[in-house]
Short mmCIF file of C-alpha atoms in Angstrom, two decimals:
data_model
loop_
_atom_site.label_atom_id
_atom_site.label_comp_id
_atom_site.label_asym_id
_atom_site.label_seq_id
_atom_site.Cartn_x
_atom_site.Cartn_y
_atom_site.Cartn_z
CA UNK R 1 0.00 0.00 0.00
CA UNK R 2 2.76 2.45 0.89
CA UNK R 3 4.00 4.20 -2.24
CA UNK R 4 0.97 3.48 -4.38
CA UNK R 5 -1.05 6.11 -6.14
CA UNK R 6 -4.31 7.16 -4.55
CA UNK R 7 -6.69 10.08 -4.46
CA UNK R 8 -6.91 12.93 -1.95
CA UNK R 9 -6.92 11.98 1.72
CA UNK R 10 -10.56 11.94 2.86
CA UNK R 11 -10.82 14.35 5.79
CA UNK R 12 -13.76 12.79 7.62
CA UNK R 13 -13.71 11.63 11.21
CA UNK R 14 -16.35 9.99 13.34
CA UNK R 15 -16.84 9.06 16.94
CA UNK R 16 -16.48 5.34 17.38
CA UNK R 17 -19.59 3.28 17.91
CA UNK R 18 -19.80 1.00 20.91
CA UNK R 19 -19.34 -2.14 18.84
CA UNK R 20 -16.19 -0.64 17.28
CA UNK R 21 -14.75 0.20 20.69
CA UNK R 22 -15.50 -3.34 21.78
CA UNK R 23 -13.67 -4.78 18.79
CA UNK R 24 -10.66 -2.64 19.63
CA UNK R 25 -10.87 -3.67 23.28
CA UNK R 26 -11.21 -7.36 22.40
CA UNK R 27 -8.11 -7.21 20.22
CA UNK R 28 -6.18 -5.74 23.18
CA UNK R 29 -7.65 -8.29 25.58
CA UNK R 30 -6.85 -11.19 23.25
CA UNK R 31 -3.25 -9.98 23.07
CA UNK R 32 -3.06 -9.59 26.84
CA UNK R 33 -4.13 -13.21 27.22
CA UNK R 34 -1.64 -14.49 24.68
CA UNK R 35 -4.24 -15.51 22.08
CA UNK R 36 -2.94 -13.29 19.31
CA UNK R 37 -0.26 -10.78 18.37
CA UNK R 38 -0.23 -7.55 16.43
CA UNK R 39 1.56 -9.44 13.70
CA UNK R 40 -1.23 -12.01 13.63
CA UNK R 41 -3.78 -9.23 13.36
CA UNK R 42 -1.92 -7.74 10.44
CA UNK R 43 -1.31 -11.02 8.66
CA UNK R 44 -5.03 -11.68 8.34
CA UNK R 45 -5.74 -8.09 7.34
CA UNK R 46 -3.18 -8.32 4.56
CA UNK R 47 -4.50 -11.69 3.42
CA UNK R 48 -7.90 -10.12 2.87
CA UNK R 49 -6.64 -8.40 -0.25
CA UNK R 50 -7.28 -4.92 -1.49
CA UNK R 51 -10.98 -5.36 -2.18
CA UNK R 52 -11.57 -5.63 1.56
CA UNK R 53 -10.59 -1.96 1.80
CA UNK R 54 -13.39 -1.08 -0.59
CA UNK R 55 -16.10 -3.18 0.96
CA UNK R 56 -15.40 -3.36 4.70
CA UNK R 57 -14.93 -0.67 7.31
CA UNK R 58 -11.86 -0.55 9.51
CA UNK R 59 -13.32 -2.35 12.50
CA UNK R 60 -15.14 -4.81 10.26
CA UNK R 61 -11.73 -5.88 9.01
CA UNK R 62 -10.45 -5.96 12.57
CA UNK R 63 -13.24 -8.17 13.90
CA UNK R 64 -12.77 -10.54 10.98
CA UNK R 65 -9.05 -10.77 11.78
CA UNK R 66 -9.69 -11.08 15.51
CA UNK R 67 -12.04 -13.98 14.88
CA UNK R 68 -9.62 -15.73 12.53
CA UNK R 69 -6.79 -15.42 15.04
CA UNK R 70 -8.93 -16.71 17.91
CA UNK R 71 -10.08 -19.75 15.97
CA UNK R 72 -6.47 -20.49 14.99
CA UNK R 73 -5.47 -20.16 18.64
CA UNK R 74 -8.17 -22.64 19.62
CA UNK R 75 -10.12 -20.19 21.76
CA UNK R 76 -13.32 -21.59 20.22
CA UNK R 77 -14.28 -23.58 17.15
CA UNK R 78 -15.88 -22.36 13.97
CA UNK R 79 -18.95 -24.45 14.86
CA UNK R 80 -19.25 -22.70 18.20
CA UNK R 81 -18.98 -19.35 16.44
CA UNK R 82 -21.69 -20.30 13.96
CA UNK R 83 -24.05 -21.41 16.72
CA UNK R 84 -23.39 -18.27 18.74
CA UNK R 85 -23.87 -15.92 15.80
CA UNK R 86 -27.19 -17.59 14.96
CA UNK R 87 -28.25 -17.25 18.59
CA UNK R 88 -27.25 -13.55 18.63
CA UNK R 89 -29.23 -12.87 15.45
CA UNK R 90 -32.32 -14.44 17.01
CA UNK R 91 -32.36 -11.81 19.75
CA UNK R 92 -33.35 -8.87 17.59
CA UNK R 93 -32.78 -6.68 14.56
CA UNK R 94 -30.60 -4.01 16.13
CA UNK R 95 -27.23 -4.06 17.83
CA UNK R 96 -28.78 -2.95 21.10
CA UNK R 97 -31.29 -5.81 21.07
CA UNK R 98 -28.82 -8.45 19.92
CA UNK R 99 -26.07 -7.43 22.34
CA UNK R 100 -28.36 -7.75 25.33
CA UNK R 101 -27.52 -11.25 26.46
CA UNK R 102 -29.27 -12.80 29.45
CA UNK R 103 -30.39 -10.17 31.88
CA UNK R 104 -29.41 -7.10 29.89
CA UNK R 105 -25.81 -6.95 31.01
CA UNK R 106 -25.02 -4.89 27.97
CA UNK R 107 -23.82 -1.34 28.57
CA UNK Z 1 -8.49 18.83 24.03
CA UNK Z 2 -10.84 19.07 21.07
CA UNK Z 3 -9.98 17.27 17.89
CA UNK Z 4 -8.41 19.25 15.14
CA UNK Z 5 -10.49 20.33 12.27
CA UNK Z 6 -9.26 20.52 8.76
CA UNK Z 7 -10.87 22.92 6.46
CA UNK Z 8 -10.69 21.05 3.22
CA UNK Z 9 -13.52 23.04 1.83
CA UNK Z 10 -15.96 20.24 2.46
CA UNK Z 11 -19.42 20.84 3.75
CA UNK Z 12 -19.82 18.47 6.64
CA UNK Z 13 -23.42 19.44 7.30
CA UNK Z 14 -23.12 20.29 10.98
CA UNK Z 15 -26.62 19.20 11.86
CA UNK Z 16 -25.89 16.24 14.06
CA UNK Z 17 -22.55 16.67 15.72
CA UNK Z 18 -21.40 15.00 18.87
CA UNK Z 19 -19.82 16.96 21.74
CA UNK Z 20 -16.44 16.46 20.08
CA UNK Z 21 -17.74 17.99 16.88
CA UNK Z 22 -18.04 14.86 14.78
CA UNK Z 23 -21.11 13.38 13.22
CA UNK Z 24 -22.68 10.63 15.24
CA UNK Z 25 -22.37 7.29 13.55
CA UNK Z 26 -25.38 5.03 13.47
CA UNK Z 27 -24.97 2.60 16.30
CA UNK Z 28 -27.57 0.93 18.41
CA UNK Z 29 -30.62 1.83 16.38
CA UNK Z 30 -29.40 0.75 12.96
CA UNK Z 31 -30.07 -2.73 11.58
CA UNK Z 32 -27.73 -5.35 13.01
CA UNK Z 33 -24.88 -6.13 10.64
CA UNK Z 34 -23.01 -9.38 10.10
CA UNK Z 35 -19.82 -7.97 11.61
CA UNK Z 36 -21.60 -6.56 14.65
CA UNK Z 37 -23.11 -10.00 15.15
CA UNK Z 38 -19.61 -11.44 15.01
CA UNK Z 39 -18.36 -8.94 17.62
CA UNK Z 40 -21.13 -9.91 20.03
CA UNK Z 41 -20.54 -13.62 19.41
CA UNK Z 42 -16.76 -13.40 19.83
CA UNK Z 43 -17.08 -11.38 23.03
CA UNK Z 44 -19.63 -13.73 24.56
CA UNK Z 45 -17.64 -16.82 23.60
CA UNK Z 46 -14.50 -15.40 25.22
CA UNK Z 47 -16.47 -14.62 28.38
CA UNK Z 48 -18.15 -18.05 28.44
CA UNK Z 49 -14.77 -19.74 27.98
CA UNK Z 50 -13.37 -17.80 30.90
CA UNK Z 51 -10.77 -16.02 28.77
CA UNK Z 52 -12.05 -12.60 29.73
CA UNK Z 53 -14.90 -10.93 31.59
CA UNK Z 54 -17.36 -8.22 30.63
CA UNK Z 55 -15.64 -6.05 33.23
CA UNK Z 56 -12.23 -6.50 31.61
CA UNK Z 57 -13.56 -5.53 28.20
CA UNK Z 58 -15.29 -2.50 29.68
CA UNK Z 59 -12.15 -1.47 31.58
CA UNK Z 60 -10.17 -1.68 28.35
CA UNK Z 61 -12.68 0.61 26.64
CA UNK Z 62 -12.54 3.09 29.50
CA UNK Z 63 -8.75 3.12 29.50
CA UNK Z 64 -8.81 3.80 25.78
CA UNK Z 65 -11.39 6.56 26.12
CA UNK Z 66 -9.25 8.20 28.78
CA UNK Z 67 -6.35 8.64 26.38
CA UNK Z 68 -6.40 11.80 24.38
CA UNK Z 69 -4.03 14.12 22.56
CA UNK Z 70 -3.83 16.09 25.81
CA UNK Z 71 -1.30 13.47 26.97
CA UNK Z 72 0.97 14.10 24.02
CA UNK Z 73 0.45 17.85 24.33
CA UNK Z 74 1.69 17.73 27.93
CA UNK Z 75 4.83 15.93 26.77
CA UNK Z 76 5.46 18.51 24.03
CA UNK Z 77 4.88 21.45 26.39
CA UNK Z 78 7.34 19.94 28.86
CA UNK Z 79 9.89 19.59 26.06
CA UNK Z 80 9.37 23.22 25.09
CA UNK Z 81 10.02 24.47 28.60
CA UNK Z 82 12.55 22.02 30.03
CA UNK Z 83 15.69 21.60 27.89
CA UNK Z 84 16.96 18.67 29.97
CA UNK Z 85 13.66 16.84 29.51
CA UNK Z 86 13.71 17.59 25.80
CA UNK Z 87 17.18 16.11 25.53
CA UNK Z 88 16.02 12.95 27.29
CA UNK Z 89 12.88 12.79 25.14
CA UNK Z 90 14.79 13.04 21.87
CA UNK Z 91 17.43 10.58 23.06
CA UNK Z 92 14.95 7.89 24.18
CA UNK Z 93 11.30 8.84 24.33
CA UNK Z 94 9.95 5.75 26.10
CA UNK Z 95 11.54 6.37 29.53
CA UNK Z 96 11.07 10.13 29.15
CA UNK Z 97 7.29 9.90 28.81
CA UNK Z 98 7.15 7.25 31.53
CA UNK Z 99 8.75 9.70 33.93
CA UNK Z 100 5.72 11.93 33.29
CA UNK Z 101 3.50 9.04 34.31
CA UNK Z 102 2.28 7.91 30.91
CA UNK Z 103 2.01 4.17 30.46
CA UNK Z 104 3.14 3.31 26.96
CA UNK Z 105 3.58 -0.41 27.47
CA UNK Z 106 6.58 -2.14 25.93
CA UNK Z 107 6.58 0.12 22.88
CA UNK Z 108 9.65 1.82 21.56
CA UNK Z 109 8.64 5.46 21.28
CA UNK Z 110 10.67 7.80 19.10
CA UNK Z 111 10.24 11.57 19.37
CA UNK Z 112 11.24 13.58 16.30
CA UNK Z 113 11.68 17.33 16.44
CA UNK Z 114 10.48 19.87 13.92
CA UNK Z 115 12.75 22.85 13.37
CA UNK Z 116 13.09 25.72 10.94
CA UNK Z 117 14.69 23.34 8.48
CA UNK Z 118 13.11 19.93 9.17
CA UNK Z 119 9.46 18.87 9.23
CA UNK Z 120 8.54 15.37 10.36
CA UNK Z 121 5.34 13.49 9.57
CA UNK Z 122 4.27 10.03 10.69
CA UNK Z 123 2.35 7.34 8.88
CA UNK Z 124 1.79 3.61 9.12
CA UNK Z 125 1.92 2.16 5.63
CA UNK Z 126 1.20 -1.37 6.87
CA UNK Z 127 -1.89 -0.71 8.94
CA UNK Z 128 -2.66 1.91 11.56
CA UNK Z 129 0.18 1.89 14.11
CA UNK Z 130 -0.04 5.12 16.05
CA UNK Z 131 1.14 6.43 19.43
CA UNK Z 132 -2.32 5.68 20.83
CA UNK Z 133 -1.19 5.76 24.44
CA UNK Z 134 -0.26 9.40 24.03
CA UNK Z 135 -2.77 10.53 21.42
CA UNK Z 136 -5.77 8.21 21.74
CA UNK Z 137 -7.15 6.27 18.80
CA UNK Z 138 -5.99 7.33 15.35
CA UNK Z 139 -8.27 9.55 13.27
CA UNK Z 140 -10.09 7.95 10.36
CA UNK Z 141 -7.96 9.62 7.72
CA UNK Z 142 -4.76 8.20 9.25
CA UNK Z 143 -6.10 4.73 8.49
CA UNK Z 144 -7.15 5.42 4.91
CA UNK Z 145 -5.40 3.91 1.95
CA UNK Z 146 -4.98 7.39 0.52
CA UNK Z 147 -2.96 8.67 3.48
CA UNK Z 148 -0.98 5.46 3.86
CA UNK Z 149 -0.19 5.15 0.16
CA UNK Z 150 0.72 8.69 -0.66
CA UNK Z 151 2.45 10.05 2.45
CA UNK Z 152 5.60 8.09 1.69
CA UNK Z 153 5.49 8.99 -1.99
CA UNK Z 154 4.45 12.62 -2.17
CA UNK Z 155 4.45 13.91 1.40
CA UNK Z 156 4.50 17.58 0.43
CA UNK Z 157 1.32 17.19 -1.59
CA UNK Z 158 -0.36 15.31 1.24
CA UNK Z 159 0.71 17.94 3.76
CA UNK Z 160 -0.61 20.68 1.48
CA UNK Z 161 -4.01 18.97 1.57
CA UNK Z 162 -3.90 19.38 5.33
CA UNK Z 163 -3.04 23.05 4.91
CA UNK Z 164 0.64 22.65 5.70
CA UNK Z 165 2.58 24.29 2.88
CA UNK Z 166 6.29 23.93 3.34
CA UNK Z 167 8.95 25.83 1.43
CA UNK Z 168 11.53 23.80 -0.47
CA UNK Z 169 14.13 24.88 2.07
CA UNK Z 170 12.43 22.67 4.67
CA UNK Z 171 13.39 19.00 4.58
CA UNK Z 172 10.43 16.64 4.99
CA UNK Z 173 11.09 13.42 6.88
CA UNK Z 174 8.45 10.68 6.75
CA UNK Z 175 8.48 8.09 9.53
CA UNK Z 176 6.77 4.76 8.91
CA UNK Z 177 5.52 3.32 12.20
CA UNK Z 178 5.53 -0.36 13.08
CA UNK Z 179 3.79 -2.50 15.64
CA UNK Z 180 6.74 -2.08 17.99
CA UNK Z 181 7.97 1.40 17.13
CA UNK Z 182 5.78 4.49 17.29
CA UNK Z 183 6.67 8.07 16.52
CA UNK Z 184 5.66 11.35 18.10
CA UNK Z 185 6.35 14.63 16.37
CA UNK Z 186 7.54 17.44 18.65
CA UNK Z 187 6.40 20.52 16.74
CA UNK Z 188 8.47 23.69 16.80
CA UNK Z 189 7.46 26.08 19.56
CA UNK Z 190 5.53 28.96 17.99
CA UNK Z 191 6.93 32.46 18.09
CA UNK Z 192 5.37 34.82 20.59
CA UNK Z 193 5.01 32.19 23.32
CA UNK Z 194 7.84 33.44 25.52
CA UNK Z 195 6.73 33.56 29.11
CA UNK Z 196 3.80 31.17 28.67
CA UNK Z 197 3.63 28.38 31.23
CA UNK Z 198 3.44 24.67 30.45
CA UNK Z 199 -0.33 24.42 30.70
CA UNK Z 200 -0.88 27.39 28.39
CA UNK Z 201 1.63 25.99 25.92
CA UNK Z 202 0.01 22.54 25.99
CA UNK Z 203 -3.25 24.14 24.84
CA UNK Z 204 -1.47 25.19 21.65
CA UNK Z 205 -0.39 21.66 20.79
CA UNK Z 206 -2.91 20.04 18.49
CA UNK Z 207 -3.19 16.35 17.75
CA UNK Z 208 -2.27 16.89 14.12
CA UNK Z 209 0.81 18.90 15.05
CA UNK Z 210 2.06 15.76 16.82
CA UNK Z 211 1.36 13.64 13.71
CA UNK Z 212 3.01 16.22 11.50
CA UNK Z 213 -0.07 17.00 9.43
CA UNK Z 214 -0.63 20.24 11.31
CA UNK Z 215 1.15 23.04 13.11
CA UNK Z 216 0.60 24.24 16.68
CA UNK Z 217 -1.92 26.98 17.28
CA UNK Z 218 -0.59 30.51 17.47
CA UNK Z 219 -0.96 32.23 20.82
CA UNK Z 220 -4.09 34.36 21.04
#
């Protein structure tokens, strides 16, 4: 990426959404517990290829990489992830509804 | 400290701005996305497996939210007023900022000084490495392919887009950050600030001036 041609730098900024902050936090937590490294994060990001930069947002790429690293580390299996994601989707159509697991512990 | 604002001539439509002056991004009330579903699932699996707790994740978020460019500005203001500190900072920034009480983890921090003849700018061409412990999370533009691609190739043009026009007599140095090595730009102390104390000086130090894409504010 460094050294390539590209258009003007887009000036926009936004405040991070809760789910984005959680992705960032989970990446830090996973590193603290020895389940992944910054290099592991980057390896998966780079493997995604350039089209991922057109179609996915920053923290979408991060959560995809986080998940890949955690499965490789054996933190959980892909089957467990699939079951959990289906269960989360059942809870509702918005992030707030879906994130509210048992007893509304969500912040 | 408020975020810096670049006047690129864009109309941001300031109808729905957050307290920090940025548009709110759709969050809890927008339709659930695939990747949000994955975040929830990953977090809950890690908690169920006993790897982490909801409290640890929340504490991490709060620690991150507490970091802001004010940390870096305090370091720069100290360097402007204390020559011995500045010498230590430029020699080895990691212990120098730790002596001010900033936790930067195991990172190697490198402080680079702007002068009348040298202007430094930082980038991460590989991803988004950034001195987040001193400046908070990187701004969106820092993470864009445009900034990452072009800053190492045509830095003067990129800087001009940020409103920093440098004469040819000024050497531009571009520093490419890595996972283990982060850079902090120490901007040149503005003229007319003689006699100002550290706190007043820190208020002049913008986030972008510590990335190199901006200059400090002028004293009022």
